[in-house]
Amino acid sequence: MSASALPSSGPAAQGVDAAGVHAFLDALEAAPEIEPHSLMIMRHGHLVASGWWAPYTAGRTQLLYSLSKSFTGTAAALAEAEGLLDFDAPVISYFPEFEADITDPRSRAMRVRHVASMSSGHERETVEEAFGRDPGEPVRGFLLLPPDRDPGTVFAYNQPTTYTLGAIVQRVTGQSLSAYLRPRLLDPLGIGEVYWRRDRTGREIGFSGLHATTDAVARLGQLYLNDGLWEGERLLPEGWAARTARPRVPTAGAMGDADRQDWDRGYGYQFWTSRHGYRGDGAYGQFCLVLPEHDAVIATTAATERMQDLLNLVWEHLLPAFGPEPLPGREAADTSLRERTGRLALPPAPGAPTPPDRAGDWAAARFTASGDGPVRAAGLARDADGWTLTLSEDGDPDGEHLRLRVGAAGWTVAEEPLPTAVSGGWTGPGTFAVDVVFLETPHRLALTCSLAEGTVIARWRTQPLERGRLTSRRAPRGSV
């Protein structure tokens, strides 16, 4: 089997009931607050079901948000195996230039294992404080924040812990995280190149910012399910998967939401313990679910603030579909599922491709922002090929603009100036409304232009967590 293709099988041959997968898809698509983007299901080492909701596609990299952390933790495991990193060493020992500045005894007592397990002793998220304290060196900014309690005694979901772990890996290896992982993990797994956002120090940020395909997520999950073995080759230290999945400190109530059962089961080394198995996860539904009890891996990307609801649907519908034995005579059901996953699509926004009247008034219309939003001005222009929507984030007519083609029907996909898909059109005599999907992220921007008011309203369906202009909503290829 080529490294570029996962072994595949019909679901029934691996004991997976296609009816359960159908039920999951039905429930997912019926959930009004969940927008699914991709799904891959591995069972007994075989890909048994996969699909992408158009305009998302299989080969497209995706911003994984905090699922990036699981890749950072994997890099730390490899560095430890090579004798470059010690999980029991003080964090400050890797940054001797800060010795004179870091005087708090709890900060000085913080070990690598504490930042790897988000048990630094802080009781809160400190990302704004750490980056604000020292924007040029966030590790120093973090270490200057005295922990509230002794390291190892309390959990807080805290981005600078993972940032510091990633910074240690990059310091001891002399490489970026992605460069270090490429020959040791990414290439052997058949993932190849990934893209990771950097900060002003030049570091890949570790806690977020990784862009990779859903296939990459599934391969990482399968590697962990196999205790670090891939096609007979050991890529991760024996026993690391169990070590990273073992909860280090209690997390119950730490996320501040009583209805987050899968966040109350403990945190290991950059992986969460779940009600079933363990997982890496990222904001808005980017999941790598490792299910040893079912010999299964589930990888998803999505756009939802209801992440617990998405997991609940997995536990309710997919887990019962995993049976102990092959299911004979299910070829028709398997074929039906394969056909369905091959035609998954997000419904385009409604709208007519041309104005119902007063087309001349729309042909060079300009709009200014109404209310808050990422777009401060917009314009429409018509040419022989159709319509172009121009968006400005600062309202400056001579400033940077994002120009998008508006197609006749369905989703209009463009790769430049960045990967987007646009749908919508005229929803009434004086209203133009479109959705813009930034295809290398989970995010969709909804825009409504009023001809009578001369206004544009823009709002995110899910708010991007990383700062940047509209044109930055893409994989950071070639960034430094």
Coordinates of C-alpha atoms in Angstrom, one line a residue:
M1 CA 0.0 0.0 0.0
S2 CA 1.4 3.4 -1.0
A3 CA 2.1 5.8 1.9
S4 CA 0.0 8.3 0.1
A5 CA -3.2 6.2 0.3
L6 CA -4.8 4.9 3.5
P7 CA -6.0 1.2 3.3
S8 CA -9.7 1.3 2.6
S9 CA -12.5 -1.1 3.1
G10 CA -16.3 -1.3 3.1
P11 CA -17.7 -0.6 6.5
A12 CA -19.3 -4.0 6.9
A13 CA -16.0 -5.9 6.5
Q14 CA -14.6 -4.0 9.5
G15 CA -17.7 -4.6 11.6
V16 CA -19.2 -1.1 11.0
D17 CA -22.9 -0.8 10.4
A18 CA -23.5 1.7 7.6
A19 CA -26.9 2.5 9.1
G20 CA -25.2 3.9 12.2
V21 CA -23.1 6.2 10.0
H22 CA -26.2 7.3 8.1
A23 CA -27.9 8.1 11.4
F24 CA -24.9 10.2 12.5
L25 CA -24.9 12.1 9.2
D26 CA -28.7 12.6 9.5
A27 CA -28.3 14.0 13.0
L28 CA -25.3 16.1 12.1
E29 CA -27.0 17.7 9.2
A30 CA -30.2 18.3 11.2
A31 CA -28.3 20.1 14.0
P32 CA -28.9 23.8 13.3
E33 CA -25.8 25.0 15.2
I34 CA -23.3 22.5 13.7
E35 CA -21.8 23.1 10.2
P36 CA -19.9 19.9 9.3
H37 CA -16.9 20.2 7.0
S38 CA -15.3 16.7 6.9
L39 CA -15.5 13.3 8.4
M40 CA -13.1 10.3 8.2
I41 CA -13.7 7.0 10.1
M42 CA -10.9 4.4 10.5
R43 CA -11.7 0.9 11.8
H44 CA -9.1 -1.9 12.3
G45 CA -6.6 0.2 10.3
H46 CA -8.9 0.8 7.4
L47 CA -10.7 3.9 6.1
V48 CA -14.3 2.8 6.1
A49 CA -16.1 6.1 5.5
S50 CA -15.0 9.6 4.5
G51 CA -16.7 12.7 3.1
W52 CA -16.3 16.5 2.7
W53 CA -19.1 18.9 2.6
A54 CA -18.7 21.0 -0.6
P55 CA -17.2 23.5 -1.0
Y56 CA -14.7 21.9 1.4
T57 CA -12.6 19.2 -0.3
A58 CA -10.3 16.3 0.7
G59 CA -7.0 17.9 -0.4
R60 CA -7.6 21.3 1.3
T61 CA -5.6 22.2 4.4
Q62 CA -7.6 23.4 7.3
L63 CA -6.8 25.5 10.3
L64 CA -6.9 23.0 13.2
Y65 CA -6.8 25.6 16.1
S66 CA -5.9 23.7 19.3
L67 CA -5.7 20.4 17.6
S68 CA -2.3 21.8 16.8
K69 CA -1.3 21.1 20.4
S70 CA -1.4 17.3 19.8
F71 CA 1.2 17.7 17.1
T72 CA 3.3 19.9 19.4
G73 CA 3.1 17.2 22.1
T74 CA 4.2 14.6 19.6
A75 CA 7.2 16.7 18.7
A76 CA 8.1 16.9 22.4
A77 CA 7.9 13.1 22.7
L78 CA 10.3 12.7 19.8
A79 CA 12.7 15.3 21.2
E80 CA 12.7 13.4 24.5
A81 CA 13.4 10.1 22.8
E82 CA 16.4 11.7 21.1
G83 CA 17.7 12.9 24.4
L84 CA 17.1 16.6 23.6
L85 CA 14.4 17.3 26.2
D86 CA 13.7 16.1 29.7
F87 CA 10.1 16.2 31.0
D88 CA 11.4 16.5 34.5
A89 CA 13.7 19.4 33.9
P90 CA 12.8 22.9 35.0
V91 CA 11.4 25.1 32.2
I92 CA 13.8 27.8 33.2
S93 CA 16.8 25.5 32.5
Y94 CA 16.0 25.8 28.7
F95 CA 16.1 29.6 28.9
P96 CA 19.1 30.5 31.0
E97 CA 19.1 34.1 29.7
F98 CA 16.0 34.6 31.9
E99 CA 17.6 33.4 35.1
A100 CA 18.0 36.8 36.6
D101 CA 14.5 37.9 35.7
I102 CA 12.5 34.9 37.0
T103 CA 12.6 35.1 40.8
D104 CA 9.2 33.6 41.7
P105 CA 9.8 30.2 43.3
R106 CA 6.8 28.6 41.6
S107 CA 7.9 29.8 38.2
R108 CA 11.3 28.4 38.8
A109 CA 9.9 25.1 40.0
M110 CA 7.8 24.7 36.9
R111 CA 8.8 21.5 34.9
V112 CA 8.4 20.6 31.3
R113 CA 5.8 18.0 32.3
H114 CA 3.8 20.8 33.9
V115 CA 3.6 22.9 30.7
A116 CA 3.0 19.7 28.7
S117 CA -0.1 19.0 30.9
M118 CA -1.3 22.5 31.4
S119 CA -0.7 22.3 35.1
S120 CA 1.7 25.2 35.4
G121 CA 0.0 26.3 38.6
H122 CA -1.9 29.2 37.0
E123 CA -5.6 29.1 37.6
R124 CA -6.6 31.1 34.4
E125 CA -5.8 31.6 30.8
T126 CA -2.8 33.9 30.6
V127 CA -2.2 34.3 26.9
E128 CA -3.1 38.0 26.8
E129 CA -1.0 38.7 29.9
A130 CA 2.0 36.8 28.7
F131 CA 2.1 38.2 25.2
G132 CA 1.4 41.6 26.6
R133 CA 4.1 41.4 29.2
D134 CA 6.8 40.7 26.7
P135 CA 5.6 40.7 23.1
G136 CA 9.1 40.1 21.8
E137 CA 9.6 37.0 24.0
P138 CA 6.3 35.4 25.2
V139 CA 8.1 32.7 27.1
R140 CA 9.7 35.3 29.3
G141 CA 6.3 37.1 29.6
F142 CA 4.7 33.8 30.8
L143 CA 7.4 33.0 33.3
L144 CA 7.1 36.5 34.7
L145 CA 3.5 35.7 35.7
P146 CA 3.7 34.0 39.2
P147 CA 1.6 30.8 39.3
D148 CA -1.4 31.0 41.7
R149 CA -0.6 27.5 43.1
D150 CA 2.2 25.0 43.0
P151 CA 2.9 23.6 39.6
G152 CA 1.3 20.2 39.1
T153 CA -1.6 20.8 41.5
V154 CA -4.2 22.6 39.3
F155 CA -5.3 22.6 35.7
A156 CA -6.1 25.6 33.6
Y157 CA -6.5 25.7 29.8
N158 CA -3.7 28.1 29.2
Q159 CA -2.2 28.7 25.8
P160 CA 1.3 29.9 27.0
T161 CA 2.0 26.5 28.5
T162 CA 1.8 24.8 25.1
Y163 CA 3.6 27.8 23.5
T164 CA 6.4 27.3 26.0
L165 CA 6.6 23.6 25.3
G166 CA 6.8 24.3 21.6
A167 CA 9.5 26.9 22.2
I168 CA 11.6 24.4 24.1
V169 CA 11.3 21.9 21.3
Q170 CA 12.3 24.5 18.7
R171 CA 15.2 25.6 20.9
V172 CA 16.7 22.2 21.6
T173 CA 16.2 21.0 18.0
G174 CA 17.2 24.2 16.2
Q175 CA 14.3 23.8 13.9
S176 CA 10.7 24.9 13.6
L177 CA 8.1 22.3 14.8
S178 CA 7.0 21.5 11.2
A179 CA 10.6 21.1 10.0
Y180 CA 11.5 18.9 12.9
L181 CA 8.4 16.7 12.5
R182 CA 8.7 16.4 8.7
P183 CA 11.3 13.6 8.4
R184 CA 10.3 11.9 11.7
L185 CA 6.5 11.9 11.5
L186 CA 4.9 13.8 8.6
D187 CA 6.7 12.1 5.7
P188 CA 6.6 8.6 7.2
L189 CA 2.9 9.0 7.8
G190 CA 2.3 10.2 4.2
I191 CA 1.2 13.6 5.4
G192 CA 4.0 15.6 3.8
E193 CA 4.0 19.4 4.1
V194 CA 1.9 21.3 6.6
Y195 CA 1.7 25.0 7.4
W196 CA 2.1 26.6 10.8
R197 CA 1.6 30.2 11.8
R198 CA 4.6 32.0 13.4
D199 CA 4.8 34.9 15.7
R200 CA 7.1 37.8 15.7
T201 CA 9.9 35.7 17.3
G202 CA 9.9 33.5 14.2
R203 CA 8.6 30.5 16.2
E204 CA 5.7 28.4 15.1
I205 CA 3.2 29.1 17.9
G206 CA 2.5 25.5 18.9
F207 CA -0.8 26.0 20.7
S208 CA -2.7 26.8 17.4
G209 CA -2.1 27.9 13.9
L210 CA -1.4 24.5 12.2
H211 CA -3.0 24.0 8.8
A212 CA -3.3 20.4 7.7
T213 CA -5.8 18.1 6.0
T214 CA -8.4 15.9 7.7
D215 CA -6.4 13.0 6.3
A216 CA -3.4 14.2 8.3
V217 CA -5.5 14.2 11.5
A218 CA -6.8 10.7 10.8
R219 CA -3.2 9.4 10.2
L220 CA -2.0 11.0 13.5
G221 CA -4.9 9.3 15.3
Q222 CA -4.2 6.0 13.8
L223 CA -0.5 6.3 14.8
Y224 CA -1.5 6.8 18.4
L225 CA -4.0 4.0 18.2
N226 CA -1.2 1.7 17.1
D227 CA 1.0 2.9 20.0
G228 CA 3.4 4.7 17.6
L229 CA 3.8 2.0 14.9
W230 CA 3.1 2.8 11.3
E231 CA 3.4 0.1 8.6
G232 CA 5.7 -1.9 10.9
E233 CA 8.0 1.1 11.6
R234 CA 8.2 2.6 15.1
L235 CA 7.7 6.4 14.8
L236 CA 6.8 7.2 18.4
P237 CA 8.4 5.8 21.6
E238 CA 6.7 2.6 22.8
G239 CA 4.1 3.5 25.5
W240 CA 4.0 7.2 24.6
A241 CA 0.4 7.0 23.5
A242 CA -0.8 5.6 26.8
R243 CA 1.4 8.1 28.6
T244 CA 0.1 11.1 26.7
A245 CA -3.5 10.0 27.2
R246 CA -3.3 9.5 31.0
P247 CA -4.9 12.3 32.9
R248 CA -2.3 14.3 34.9
V249 CA -4.6 16.7 36.8
P250 CA -8.4 16.8 37.3
T251 CA -10.2 19.1 34.9
A252 CA -13.8 18.9 36.2
G253 CA -15.3 22.3 36.1
A254 CA -12.1 23.9 34.8
M255 CA -13.7 24.9 31.5
G256 CA -16.5 26.8 33.3
D257 CA -19.4 24.9 31.6
A258 CA -21.4 22.3 33.4
D259 CA -22.5 20.7 30.1
R260 CA -19.1 19.8 28.9
Q261 CA -18.8 16.2 30.1
D262 CA -16.0 15.4 27.7
W263 CA -13.9 18.2 29.1
D264 CA -14.3 17.0 32.7
R265 CA -12.3 13.7 32.3
G266 CA -8.8 15.0 32.7
Y267 CA -5.9 16.2 30.5
G268 CA -2.7 14.3 29.6
Y269 CA 0.1 15.6 27.4
Q270 CA -1.7 17.8 24.9
F271 CA -4.6 15.3 24.6
W272 CA -7.9 15.2 26.5
T273 CA -9.4 12.2 28.1
S274 CA -12.9 11.6 26.8
R275 CA -15.9 9.6 28.0
H276 CA -14.7 7.2 25.3
G277 CA -11.0 7.0 24.5
Y278 CA -9.0 10.2 24.2
R279 CA -8.8 13.1 21.8
G280 CA -7.0 16.1 20.4
D281 CA -9.5 18.9 19.7
G282 CA -9.6 22.4 18.3
A283 CA -12.0 25.2 18.5
Y284 CA -15.3 24.9 16.5
G285 CA -15.2 21.2 16.1
Q286 CA -11.7 20.1 14.8
F287 CA -11.4 16.6 16.4
C288 CA -9.1 13.6 16.4
L289 CA -10.9 10.9 18.4
V290 CA -8.8 7.9 19.3
L291 CA -11.0 5.0 20.5
P292 CA -8.8 2.0 21.6
E293 CA -11.8 0.1 22.9
H294 CA -13.3 0.1 19.4
D295 CA -10.0 0.0 17.5
A296 CA -11.2 3.1 15.7
V297 CA -10.3 6.7 14.9
I298 CA -12.6 9.5 13.9
A299 CA -11.4 12.7 12.4
T300 CA -13.7 15.7 11.9
T301 CA -13.5 19.3 10.9
A302 CA -16.5 21.6 11.4
A303 CA -17.7 25.1 12.4
T304 CA -19.7 25.0 15.6
E305 CA -19.7 26.5 19.1
R306 CA -21.6 23.4 20.3
M307 CA -18.6 21.1 20.4
Q308 CA -20.1 18.9 23.2
D309 CA -23.2 18.4 21.0
L310 CA -21.0 17.2 18.2
L311 CA -19.3 14.7 20.5
N312 CA -22.7 13.6 21.9
L313 CA -23.8 12.7 18.3
V314 CA -20.6 10.6 17.8
W315 CA -21.2 8.7 21.1
E316 CA -25.0 8.3 20.3
H317 CA -24.8 7.1 16.7
L318 CA -21.3 6.1 15.7
L319 CA -20.2 4.0 18.7
P320 CA -23.2 1.6 18.5
A321 CA -22.3 1.1 14.8
F322 CA -18.9 -0.5 15.8
G323 CA -19.6 -4.2 16.1
P324 CA -17.2 -7.0 17.1
E325 CA -17.5 -9.0 13.9
P326 CA -17.8 -8.4 10.1
L327 CA -21.3 -7.9 8.8
P328 CA -21.9 -10.2 5.8
G329 CA -24.4 -9.3 3.1
R330 CA -24.2 -5.6 3.6
E331 CA -22.8 -4.6 0.2
A332 CA -25.8 -2.5 -0.8
A333 CA -25.8 -0.6 2.4
D334 CA -22.1 0.1 2.1
T335 CA -22.6 1.3 -1.5
S336 CA -25.4 3.6 -0.4
L337 CA -23.2 5.1 2.3
R338 CA -20.3 5.6 -0.1
E339 CA -22.6 7.4 -2.6
R340 CA -24.0 9.6 0.1
T341 CA -20.6 10.6 1.4
G342 CA -19.5 11.4 -2.1
R343 CA -22.2 14.0 -2.6
L344 CA -22.1 15.8 0.7
A345 CA -22.5 19.6 0.4
L346 CA -23.3 22.7 2.4
P347 CA -26.4 24.4 1.0
P348 CA -25.5 27.7 -0.7
A349 CA -26.9 30.9 0.5
P350 CA -30.1 32.0 -1.2
G351 CA -30.1 34.7 -3.8
A352 CA -30.7 35.5 -7.5
P353 CA -27.7 35.9 -9.8
T354 CA -28.9 39.3 -11.1
P355 CA -30.8 42.2 -9.5
P356 CA -34.6 41.9 -10.0
D357 CA -34.6 45.6 -11.1
R358 CA -32.5 48.7 -11.1
A359 CA -29.5 46.8 -12.3
G360 CA -27.8 50.0 -13.3
D361 CA -27.9 51.3 -9.7
W362 CA -26.1 48.2 -8.5
A363 CA -23.5 48.3 -11.2
A364 CA -21.2 50.6 -9.3
A365 CA -22.8 50.7 -5.9
R366 CA -20.8 51.6 -2.8
F367 CA -21.7 50.7 0.8
T368 CA -20.4 51.8 4.2
A369 CA -20.5 49.6 7.4
S370 CA -23.5 49.6 9.6
G371 CA -22.5 48.5 13.1
D372 CA -19.4 46.6 14.1
G373 CA -17.8 44.0 11.9
P374 CA -14.7 43.1 10.0
V375 CA -15.8 44.9 6.8
R376 CA -16.0 48.8 6.8
A377 CA -16.9 49.3 3.2
A378 CA -17.9 47.3 0.2
G379 CA -18.6 47.8 -3.5
L380 CA -20.2 46.0 -6.4
A381 CA -19.1 46.2 -10.0
R382 CA -20.4 44.6 -13.1
D383 CA -18.4 43.5 -16.2
A384 CA -19.0 41.2 -19.1
D385 CA -18.3 38.1 -17.0
G386 CA -20.6 39.0 -14.1
W387 CA -20.3 40.7 -10.7
T388 CA -17.3 41.4 -8.4
L389 CA -17.7 42.2 -4.7
T390 CA -15.0 44.3 -3.2
L391 CA -14.5 44.4 0.6
S392 CA -12.4 46.9 2.6
E393 CA -11.5 46.5 6.2
D394 CA -10.5 50.1 6.9
G395 CA -12.8 52.0 4.5
D396 CA -9.8 53.5 2.6
P397 CA -10.6 53.5 -1.1
D398 CA -6.9 53.3 -1.8
G399 CA -6.2 50.6 0.9
E400 CA -6.0 46.8 0.7
H401 CA -9.2 45.2 -0.7
L402 CA -10.5 41.7 -1.1
R403 CA -12.2 41.1 -4.4
L404 CA -14.5 38.2 -4.9
R405 CA -16.4 36.9 -7.9
V406 CA -20.1 36.3 -7.4
G407 CA -21.2 33.4 -9.5
A408 CA -24.5 32.5 -11.2
A409 CA -25.5 29.7 -8.9
G410 CA -24.2 27.5 -6.0
W411 CA -20.7 28.0 -4.7
T412 CA -18.1 30.0 -6.7
V413 CA -14.7 28.8 -5.6
A414 CA -11.5 30.8 -6.2
E415 CA -7.9 30.2 -5.2
E416 CA -6.7 33.8 -5.4
P417 CA -6.2 36.1 -3.7
L418 CA -6.9 33.4 -1.2
P419 CA -9.0 30.2 -1.2
T420 CA -12.7 31.2 -0.8
A421 CA -16.1 30.1 -1.8
V422 CA -18.9 32.6 -2.4
S423 CA -22.7 32.0 -2.7
G424 CA -25.8 34.1 -2.5
G425 CA -27.0 37.1 -4.6
W426 CA -30.0 39.4 -4.7
T427 CA -32.6 38.4 -2.1
G428 CA -35.0 41.3 -2.8
P429 CA -35.2 44.5 -4.9
G430 CA -32.8 46.4 -2.7
T431 CA -30.8 43.7 -0.9
F432 CA -27.7 41.8 -1.9
A433 CA -26.5 39.1 0.5
V434 CA -23.7 36.6 0.2
D435 CA -21.8 34.1 2.4
V436 CA -18.0 34.0 2.0
V437 CA -16.3 30.8 3.2
F438 CA -12.6 31.0 3.9
L439 CA -11.8 27.5 2.8
E440 CA -8.6 26.9 4.7
T441 CA -10.3 27.9 8.0
P442 CA -13.6 26.9 9.6
H443 CA -15.0 30.4 9.1
R444 CA -17.8 31.9 7.1
L445 CA -18.6 35.6 6.7
A446 CA -22.1 36.7 6.0
L447 CA -22.6 40.1 4.2
T448 CA -25.8 42.0 3.5
C449 CA -25.8 45.1 1.3
S450 CA -28.7 47.5 1.3
L451 CA -29.1 49.7 -1.8
A452 CA -31.5 52.1 -0.2
E453 CA -29.4 52.6 3.0
G454 CA -26.0 52.4 1.2
T455 CA -24.9 50.1 4.0
V456 CA -23.1 46.8 4.5
I457 CA -23.5 44.5 7.5
A458 CA -20.8 41.9 8.0
R459 CA -20.7 39.2 10.7
W460 CA -18.8 36.0 11.3
R461 CA -20.8 32.8 11.7
T462 CA -18.0 31.7 14.0
Q463 CA -15.5 34.4 15.2
P464 CA -11.9 33.8 14.2
L465 CA -9.7 33.4 17.3
E466 CA -6.5 34.4 15.6
R467 CA -6.0 38.1 14.7
G468 CA -5.5 39.1 11.1
R469 CA -7.0 40.7 8.1
L470 CA -9.4 38.9 5.8
T471 CA -6.6 38.2 3.4
S472 CA -4.7 36.3 6.2
R473 CA -7.5 33.7 6.5
R474 CA -5.4 31.1 4.8
A475 CA -2.6 28.7 5.4
P476 CA 0.7 30.7 6.0
R477 CA 2.6 29.3 3.0
G478 CA 6.2 30.6 3.0
S479 CA 5.7 32.7 6.1
V480 CA 8.6 33.5 8.3

